[in-house]
């Protein structure tokens, strides 16, 4: 039984995975995912219009013990039956990461359990493994990770082989949705509110720039925000009218999606993947899903997107990274050592440090 913990941003999440069931050939989440809990802090941060890192960290401290107790109860096991602990090590908000990781280390040390530190983005990428067999991405696959903190296209050539094809130079796609929503006077969290408003709008009402600079390896959304800001100021009181908000929302959504789709198509053409996985909180956007699905179908590429609860931050995806390593390497995690020369197993879990910034390219080039 593997306990996994995710606290990198504003969701406290805990899951329990039965490793033996995970290993079964025809595995499905109904059998191996024994519990999968998320305590969202959205309400807490609404008053501030964004995540307040210090408050988020304190909330993780308050939530974690009871969430773990609940996860164990739901799984029908006691703490003694846990055989390994996986935890997000980074990237994310430092204070938030520290809460989960310190908890995981303490638990691992006290009970003599292996600790598997997990890269948050690897979690998002392997969230595709939570899908039924037929829908799981097949290697090599491309993945678009789009959330409030990340926007990247990653080529996954084989298990744990990640090549970043493009990432954002400035704002993340979710941030562009959120900032636009704030400018249009829509409620927090902005992305869902903006996409709802966009449903009634005309996406050609305003011509916002498509944030693809000349560099094929970058996304850029900060210029888009400035362009939107200028239009809103120019519109004056009209910018507050319902129809205008709908049109602004539809136009902004259109240009964010265009940028994402254009780079995705370019990458598919360059790397000819078998599958394309859309993941991260922005994957909730219906228009983005529909556009990418159409584009991939046209190109004969399998399109996968996990259910929303596994697109947004969750602990199941963190557990799946650890469980996949265990399955693929046939290790039992005893003395588990993710980087040659560093003991990160039960003998020294304390050596693992949280990494607020942790490029996925440095997954194996470790310093603790
Ligand atoms: O993955 P996530 O839950 O948290 C992290 O940022 O890690 O992603 C949240 C982001 C926010 O920026 C939110 O506005 C955006 O995903 N989002 C959406 C939609 N639902 C959530 N953006 C566009 N359309 C949506 N329907
Ligand atoms: Zn995330």
Coordinates of C-alpha atoms and ligand atoms in Angstrom, one line a residue:
X1 CA 0.0 0.0 0.0
X2 CA 1.4 3.3 -1.1
X3 CA 0.4 6.6 0.5
X4 CA 0.9 9.7 -1.7
X5 CA 0.8 13.3 -0.7
X6 CA 0.5 16.4 -2.9
X7 CA 0.7 20.0 -1.4
X8 CA 2.5 22.0 -4.0
X9 CA -0.1 24.7 -4.4
X10 CA -3.6 25.2 -3.0
X11 CA -4.9 21.7 -3.0
X12 CA -4.1 19.3 -0.1
X13 CA -4.4 15.9 -1.6
X14 CA -3.8 12.3 -0.4
X15 CA -4.3 9.0 -2.0
X16 CA -3.7 5.3 -1.3
X17 CA -2.7 2.9 -4.1
X18 CA -2.6 -0.9 -3.7
X19 CA 0.7 -1.7 -5.5
X20 CA -0.2 -5.3 -6.3
X21 CA -3.4 -4.3 -8.0
X22 CA -1.6 -1.6 -9.8
X23 CA 0.8 -4.1 -11.2
X24 CA -2.0 -6.3 -12.6
X25 CA -2.0 -6.3 -16.4
X26 CA -5.7 -5.2 -16.8
X27 CA -5.5 -2.7 -13.9
X28 CA -8.1 -0.1 -13.4
X29 CA -8.5 2.7 -10.9
X30 CA -11.6 1.0 -9.4
X31 CA -9.3 -1.8 -8.1
X32 CA -6.0 -0.1 -7.3
X33 CA -6.9 3.4 -6.2
X34 CA -8.2 2.7 -2.7
X35 CA -8.7 6.4 -1.8
X36 CA -8.2 9.7 -3.6
X37 CA -9.0 12.8 -1.6
X38 CA -8.6 16.5 -2.3
X39 CA -9.3 19.3 0.1
X40 CA -9.5 22.4 -2.1
X41 CA -8.7 25.8 -0.7
X42 CA -10.4 27.8 -3.4
X43 CA -12.9 29.4 -1.0
X44 CA -10.1 30.6 1.3
X45 CA -8.2 32.4 -1.4
X46 CA -11.3 33.9 -3.2
X47 CA -11.2 36.9 -0.9
X48 CA -7.7 37.7 -2.2
X49 CA -8.3 37.0 -5.9
X50 CA -5.4 34.5 -6.0
X51 CA -3.5 31.9 -4.0
X52 CA -1.8 33.4 -0.9
X53 CA 1.2 31.1 -0.4
X54 CA 1.5 31.6 3.4
X55 CA -2.2 30.9 3.9
X56 CA -2.0 27.9 1.6
X57 CA 0.9 26.4 3.6
X58 CA -1.0 26.9 6.9
X59 CA -4.1 25.3 5.5
X60 CA -2.0 22.3 4.4
X61 CA -0.8 21.9 8.0
X62 CA -4.4 22.0 9.2
X63 CA -5.7 19.6 6.5
X64 CA -3.1 17.0 6.2
X65 CA -3.5 14.9 9.3
X66 CA -7.2 14.5 9.0
X67 CA -7.1 14.0 5.3
X68 CA -4.6 11.1 5.7
X69 CA -6.7 9.6 8.5
X70 CA -9.7 9.8 6.1
X71 CA -7.8 8.3 3.2
X72 CA -6.7 5.3 5.3
X73 CA -10.2 4.8 6.6
X74 CA -11.6 4.9 3.1
X75 CA -9.0 2.4 1.9
X76 CA -9.9 0.2 4.9
X77 CA -6.3 0.0 6.2
X78 CA -4.3 1.2 9.2
X79 CA -1.1 3.2 9.1
X80 CA 0.8 0.0 9.8
X81 CA -0.2 -1.4 6.5
X82 CA 1.4 1.5 4.5
X83 CA 4.6 0.2 2.9
X84 CA 5.9 3.3 1.1
X85 CA 5.2 7.1 1.0
X86 CA 5.3 9.2 -2.1
X87 CA 5.3 13.0 -2.0
X88 CA 5.6 15.9 -4.3
X89 CA 9.0 17.4 -3.9
X90 CA 8.6 20.3 -6.4
X91 CA 8.1 22.4 -8.4
X92 CA 5.6 24.6 -6.5
X93 CA 5.2 27.0 -3.6
X94 CA 8.1 26.4 -1.3
X95 CA 6.2 26.7 2.0
X96 CA 3.5 24.5 0.6
X97 CA 5.9 21.8 -0.6
X98 CA 7.7 21.9 2.7
X99 CA 4.5 21.0 4.6
X100 CA 3.8 17.9 2.6
X101 CA 7.4 16.8 2.3
X102 CA 8.2 17.3 6.0
X103 CA 5.1 15.3 6.8
X104 CA 6.1 12.5 4.4
X105 CA 9.7 12.5 5.7
X106 CA 8.6 12.3 9.3
X107 CA 6.2 9.5 8.5
X108 CA 8.9 7.6 6.5
X109 CA 11.5 8.1 9.2
X110 CA 9.2 7.1 12.1
X111 CA 7.9 4.0 10.4
X112 CA 11.1 3.0 8.5
X113 CA 9.4 3.4 5.1
X114 CA 10.9 4.3 1.8
X115 CA 10.1 7.8 0.6
X116 CA 9.7 8.5 -3.1
X117 CA 10.0 12.2 -3.9
X118 CA 8.0 13.0 -7.0
X119 CA 8.3 15.7 -9.6
X120 CA 4.9 17.5 -9.9
X121 CA 5.0 17.8 -13.7
X122 CA 5.9 14.1 -14.0
X123 CA 2.7 13.5 -12.0
X124 CA 0.6 15.5 -14.4
X125 CA 2.2 13.6 -17.3
X126 CA 1.6 10.2 -15.8
X127 CA -2.0 11.1 -14.9
X128 CA -2.7 9.6 -18.4
X129 CA -2.0 6.2 -16.7
X130 CA -5.2 6.7 -14.6
X131 CA -7.3 6.3 -17.8
X132 CA -8.7 3.0 -19.0
X133 CA -6.1 1.0 -21.1
X134 CA -7.4 2.0 -24.5
X135 CA -7.3 5.7 -23.6
X136 CA -3.8 5.7 -22.1
X137 CA -1.2 7.6 -24.2
X138 CA 1.1 5.3 -26.1
X139 CA 4.8 6.0 -26.4
X140 CA 6.1 8.2 -27.9
X141 CA 3.5 10.8 -26.9
X142 CA 3.3 14.5 -26.7
X143 CA 1.7 16.2 -23.7
X144 CA 0.5 19.7 -23.2
X145 CA 0.6 20.5 -19.5
X146 CA -1.5 23.7 -19.0
X147 CA -2.3 25.0 -15.5
X148 CA -2.2 28.2 -13.5
X149 CA 1.5 27.7 -13.0
X150 CA 2.7 25.8 -16.0
X151 CA 2.4 25.8 -19.8
X152 CA 4.7 23.2 -21.5
X153 CA 4.7 20.8 -24.4
X154 CA 6.7 17.7 -23.5
X155 CA 7.7 14.8 -25.7
X156 CA 7.7 11.6 -23.8
X157 CA 9.8 9.2 -25.8
X158 CA 9.6 6.3 -23.3
X159 CA 9.0 5.8 -19.6
X160 CA 10.6 8.7 -17.7
X161 CA 12.2 10.2 -20.8
X162 CA 11.0 13.8 -21.0
X163 CA 12.0 16.3 -23.5
X164 CA 10.6 19.8 -23.2
X165 CA 9.6 21.0 -26.6
X166 CA 8.2 24.4 -25.6
X167 CA 7.4 26.2 -22.4
X168 CA 6.2 29.7 -21.4
X169 CA 8.6 32.6 -21.2
X170 CA 6.3 34.5 -18.9
X171 CA 2.7 33.8 -17.8
X172 CA 1.1 30.4 -17.8
X173 CA -2.0 29.8 -19.9
X174 CA -4.2 29.5 -16.8
X175 CA -2.7 32.8 -15.6
X176 CA -3.7 34.5 -18.8
X177 CA -7.3 33.2 -18.3
X178 CA -7.2 34.4 -14.7
X179 CA -5.8 37.8 -15.4
X180 CA -8.2 38.4 -18.2
X181 CA -11.1 37.4 -15.9
X182 CA -9.9 40.0 -13.4
X183 CA -9.8 42.7 -16.1
X184 CA -13.3 41.8 -17.2
X185 CA -14.7 41.9 -13.6
X186 CA -15.4 38.1 -13.5
X187 CA -15.2 36.2 -10.2
X188 CA -12.3 34.1 -8.9
X189 CA -11.2 31.5 -10.0
X190 CA -11.1 33.3 -13.3
X191 CA -10.6 30.5 -15.9
X192 CA -13.9 28.7 -15.3
X193 CA -15.8 32.0 -15.1
X194 CA -14.2 33.3 -18.3
X195 CA -14.9 30.1 -20.2
X196 CA -18.6 30.3 -19.1
X197 CA -18.9 33.9 -20.2
X198 CA -17.2 33.0 -23.5
X199 CA -20.0 30.6 -24.4
X200 CA -22.3 33.5 -25.1
X201 CA -19.7 35.7 -26.9
X202 CA -18.3 36.2 -30.4
X203 CA -14.7 35.2 -30.5
X204 CA -14.0 37.4 -33.5
X205 CA -15.4 40.6 -31.8
X206 CA -11.9 41.6 -30.7
X207 CA -8.6 40.7 -32.4
X208 CA -6.2 39.9 -29.6
X209 CA -2.7 38.8 -30.5
X210 CA -2.0 35.0 -30.6
X211 CA 0.9 34.7 -28.2
X212 CA 3.3 32.7 -30.3
X213 CA 6.6 34.6 -30.6
X214 CA 9.1 33.7 -33.4
X215 CA 10.9 31.3 -31.1
X216 CA 9.4 27.8 -31.6
X217 CA 10.4 26.7 -28.1
X218 CA 8.3 29.3 -26.3
X219 CA 4.8 30.3 -25.4
X220 CA 4.2 33.9 -24.3
X221 CA 1.1 35.3 -22.8
X222 CA 2.1 38.5 -21.0
X223 CA 1.8 40.6 -24.1
X224 CA -1.7 39.3 -24.5
X225 CA -2.6 40.6 -21.1
X226 CA -1.3 44.0 -22.0
X227 CA -3.3 44.1 -25.2
X228 CA -6.5 43.1 -23.4
X229 CA -5.8 45.7 -20.7
X230 CA -5.5 48.4 -23.4
X231 CA -8.8 47.4 -25.1
X232 CA -10.6 47.3 -21.7
X233 CA -9.4 50.8 -20.9
X234 CA -10.4 52.0 -24.4
X235 CA -13.9 50.6 -24.0
X236 CA -14.5 52.5 -20.7
X237 CA -17.9 51.8 -19.2
X238 CA -18.9 49.6 -22.2
X239 CA -16.3 47.0 -21.0
X240 CA -18.7 46.3 -18.1
X241 CA -21.7 45.4 -20.2
X242 CA -22.7 41.8 -20.2
X243 CA -22.5 41.3 -24.0
X244 CA -19.1 43.1 -24.1
X245 CA -17.7 40.9 -21.3
X246 CA -18.9 37.8 -23.2
X247 CA -17.3 39.0 -26.4
X248 CA -14.0 40.0 -24.6
X249 CA -14.0 36.6 -22.9
X250 CA -14.6 34.6 -26.2
X251 CA -11.9 36.6 -28.0
X252 CA -9.3 36.2 -25.2
X253 CA -10.1 32.5 -24.9
X254 CA -9.8 32.2 -28.7
X255 CA -6.3 33.7 -28.8
X256 CA -5.0 31.6 -25.8
X257 CA -6.4 28.4 -27.4
X258 CA -5.0 29.4 -30.8
X259 CA -1.5 29.7 -29.3
X260 CA -1.7 26.4 -27.6
X261 CA -3.2 24.6 -30.6
X262 CA -0.7 26.1 -33.1
X263 CA 2.3 24.9 -31.1
X264 CA 0.8 21.6 -30.4
X265 CA 0.2 21.0 -34.1
X266 CA 3.7 22.1 -35.0
X267 CA 5.1 19.7 -32.4
X268 CA 3.0 16.8 -33.7
X269 CA 4.2 17.5 -37.2
X270 CA 7.8 17.6 -36.1
X271 CA 7.8 14.5 -33.8
X272 CA 5.0 12.3 -35.1
X273 CA 3.8 11.0 -31.7
X274 CA 1.4 8.1 -31.4
X275 CA -0.7 10.0 -28.8
X276 CA -1.4 13.4 -27.5
X277 CA -2.2 14.0 -23.8
X278 CA -3.9 17.2 -22.6
X279 CA -3.5 17.7 -18.9
X280 CA -3.5 20.4 -16.1
X281 CA -6.3 22.6 -14.8
X282 CA -6.8 24.4 -18.1
X283 CA -7.7 21.0 -19.7
X284 CA -11.1 21.7 -18.1
X285 CA -11.7 24.2 -20.9
X286 CA -14.3 22.6 -23.3
X287 CA -13.2 24.6 -26.3
X288 CA -9.6 23.7 -25.9
X289 CA -10.4 20.0 -25.5
X290 CA -12.7 20.1 -28.6
X291 CA -10.1 22.0 -30.7
X292 CA -7.2 19.7 -29.8
X293 CA -9.3 16.5 -30.2
X294 CA -10.3 17.6 -33.8
X295 CA -6.7 18.6 -34.7
X296 CA -5.3 15.2 -33.4
X297 CA -8.0 13.2 -35.1
X298 CA -7.2 14.9 -38.4
X299 CA -3.6 13.9 -37.9
X300 CA -4.4 10.3 -36.9
X301 CA -3.0 10.9 -33.4
X302 CA -4.8 9.4 -30.4
X303 CA -6.1 12.2 -28.1
X304 CA -6.4 11.6 -24.4
X305 CA -7.5 13.8 -21.6
X306 CA -7.9 12.6 -18.0
X307 CA -11.1 13.3 -16.1
X308 CA -11.0 16.8 -14.5
X309 CA -10.2 15.6 -11.0
X310 CA -6.9 14.1 -12.3
X311 CA -6.1 17.1 -14.6
X312 CA -6.0 19.5 -11.7
X313 CA -3.7 18.9 -8.8
X314 CA -4.3 15.6 -7.1
X315 CA -2.4 12.9 -5.2
X316 CA -3.4 9.9 -7.4
X317 CA -1.1 11.2 -10.1
X318 CA 1.8 11.5 -7.6
X319 CA 1.1 7.9 -6.4
X320 CA 1.0 6.7 -10.0
X321 CA 4.5 8.1 -10.6
X322 CA 5.9 6.1 -7.7
X323 CA 3.8 3.0 -8.5
X324 CA 5.0 3.1 -12.1
X325 CA 8.6 3.3 -11.1
X326 CA 8.0 0.4 -8.7
X327 CA 6.3 -1.6 -11.5
X328 CA 8.7 -0.8 -14.3
X329 CA 11.9 -1.3 -12.3
X330 CA 10.6 -4.1 -10.2
X331 CA 12.1 -2.5 -7.2
X332 CA 10.6 -2.9 -3.8
X333 CA 11.6 0.6 -2.8
X334 CA 13.8 -0.7 0.0
X335 CA 16.8 1.6 -0.1
X336 CA 15.1 3.2 -3.1
X337 CA 17.6 5.4 -4.8
X338 CA 16.3 7.6 -7.6
X339 CA 19.6 9.1 -8.5
X340 CA 22.8 7.1 -8.6
X341 CA 25.0 7.8 -5.6
X342 CA 22.3 9.3 -3.4
X343 CA 20.5 7.3 -0.8
X344 CA 16.9 8.5 -0.7
X345 CA 15.6 5.3 0.8
X346 CA 14.6 4.6 4.4
X347 CA 18.2 5.2 5.5
X348 CA 18.1 8.9 4.6
X349 CA 14.7 10.3 3.7
X350 CA 15.7 13.4 5.6
X351 CA 18.2 14.4 2.9
X352 CA 15.5 15.2 0.3
X353 CA 14.9 18.9 0.0
X354 CA 11.8 20.7 -1.4
X355 CA 12.5 22.3 -4.8
X356 CA 10.3 25.3 -5.6
X357 CA 12.0 25.5 -9.0
X358 CA 12.8 22.2 -10.6
X359 CA 13.0 22.0 -14.3
X360 CA 11.9 18.5 -15.5
X361 CA 15.1 18.4 -17.5
X362 CA 16.9 18.1 -14.1
X363 CA 14.8 15.2 -13.0
X364 CA 17.8 12.9 -12.7
X365 CA 20.5 15.6 -12.3
X366 CA 19.9 15.8 -8.6
X367 CA 21.1 17.7 -5.6
X368 CA 19.2 17.3 -2.4
Ligands
LIG1 O1 -3.9 22.6 -12.3 P1 -4.7 23.7 -11.6 O2 -5.9 23.3 -10.9 O3 -3.8 24.4 -10.6 C1 -2.5 24.8 -10.9 O4 -2.4 25.9 -11.4 O5 -1.6 24.0 -10.6 O6 -5.0 24.8 -12.7 C2 -5.8 25.9 -12.3 C3 -5.8 26.8 -13.5 C4 -6.3 28.2 -13.2 O7 -5.5 29.2 -13.8 C5 -7.8 28.2 -13.7 O8 -8.3 29.4 -14.0 C6 -7.6 27.3 -14.9 O9 -6.7 26.3 -14.5 N1 -8.9 26.8 -15.4 C7 -9.4 27.0 -16.6 C8 -10.7 26.4 -16.6 N2 -10.8 25.7 -15.4 C9 -9.7 25.9 -14.7 N3 -9.0 27.8 -17.6 C10 -9.8 27.9 -18.6 N4 -11.0 27.3 -18.8 C11 -11.5 26.5 -17.8 N5 -12.7 26.0 -17.9
LIG2 ZN1 -0.3 21.2 -11.1

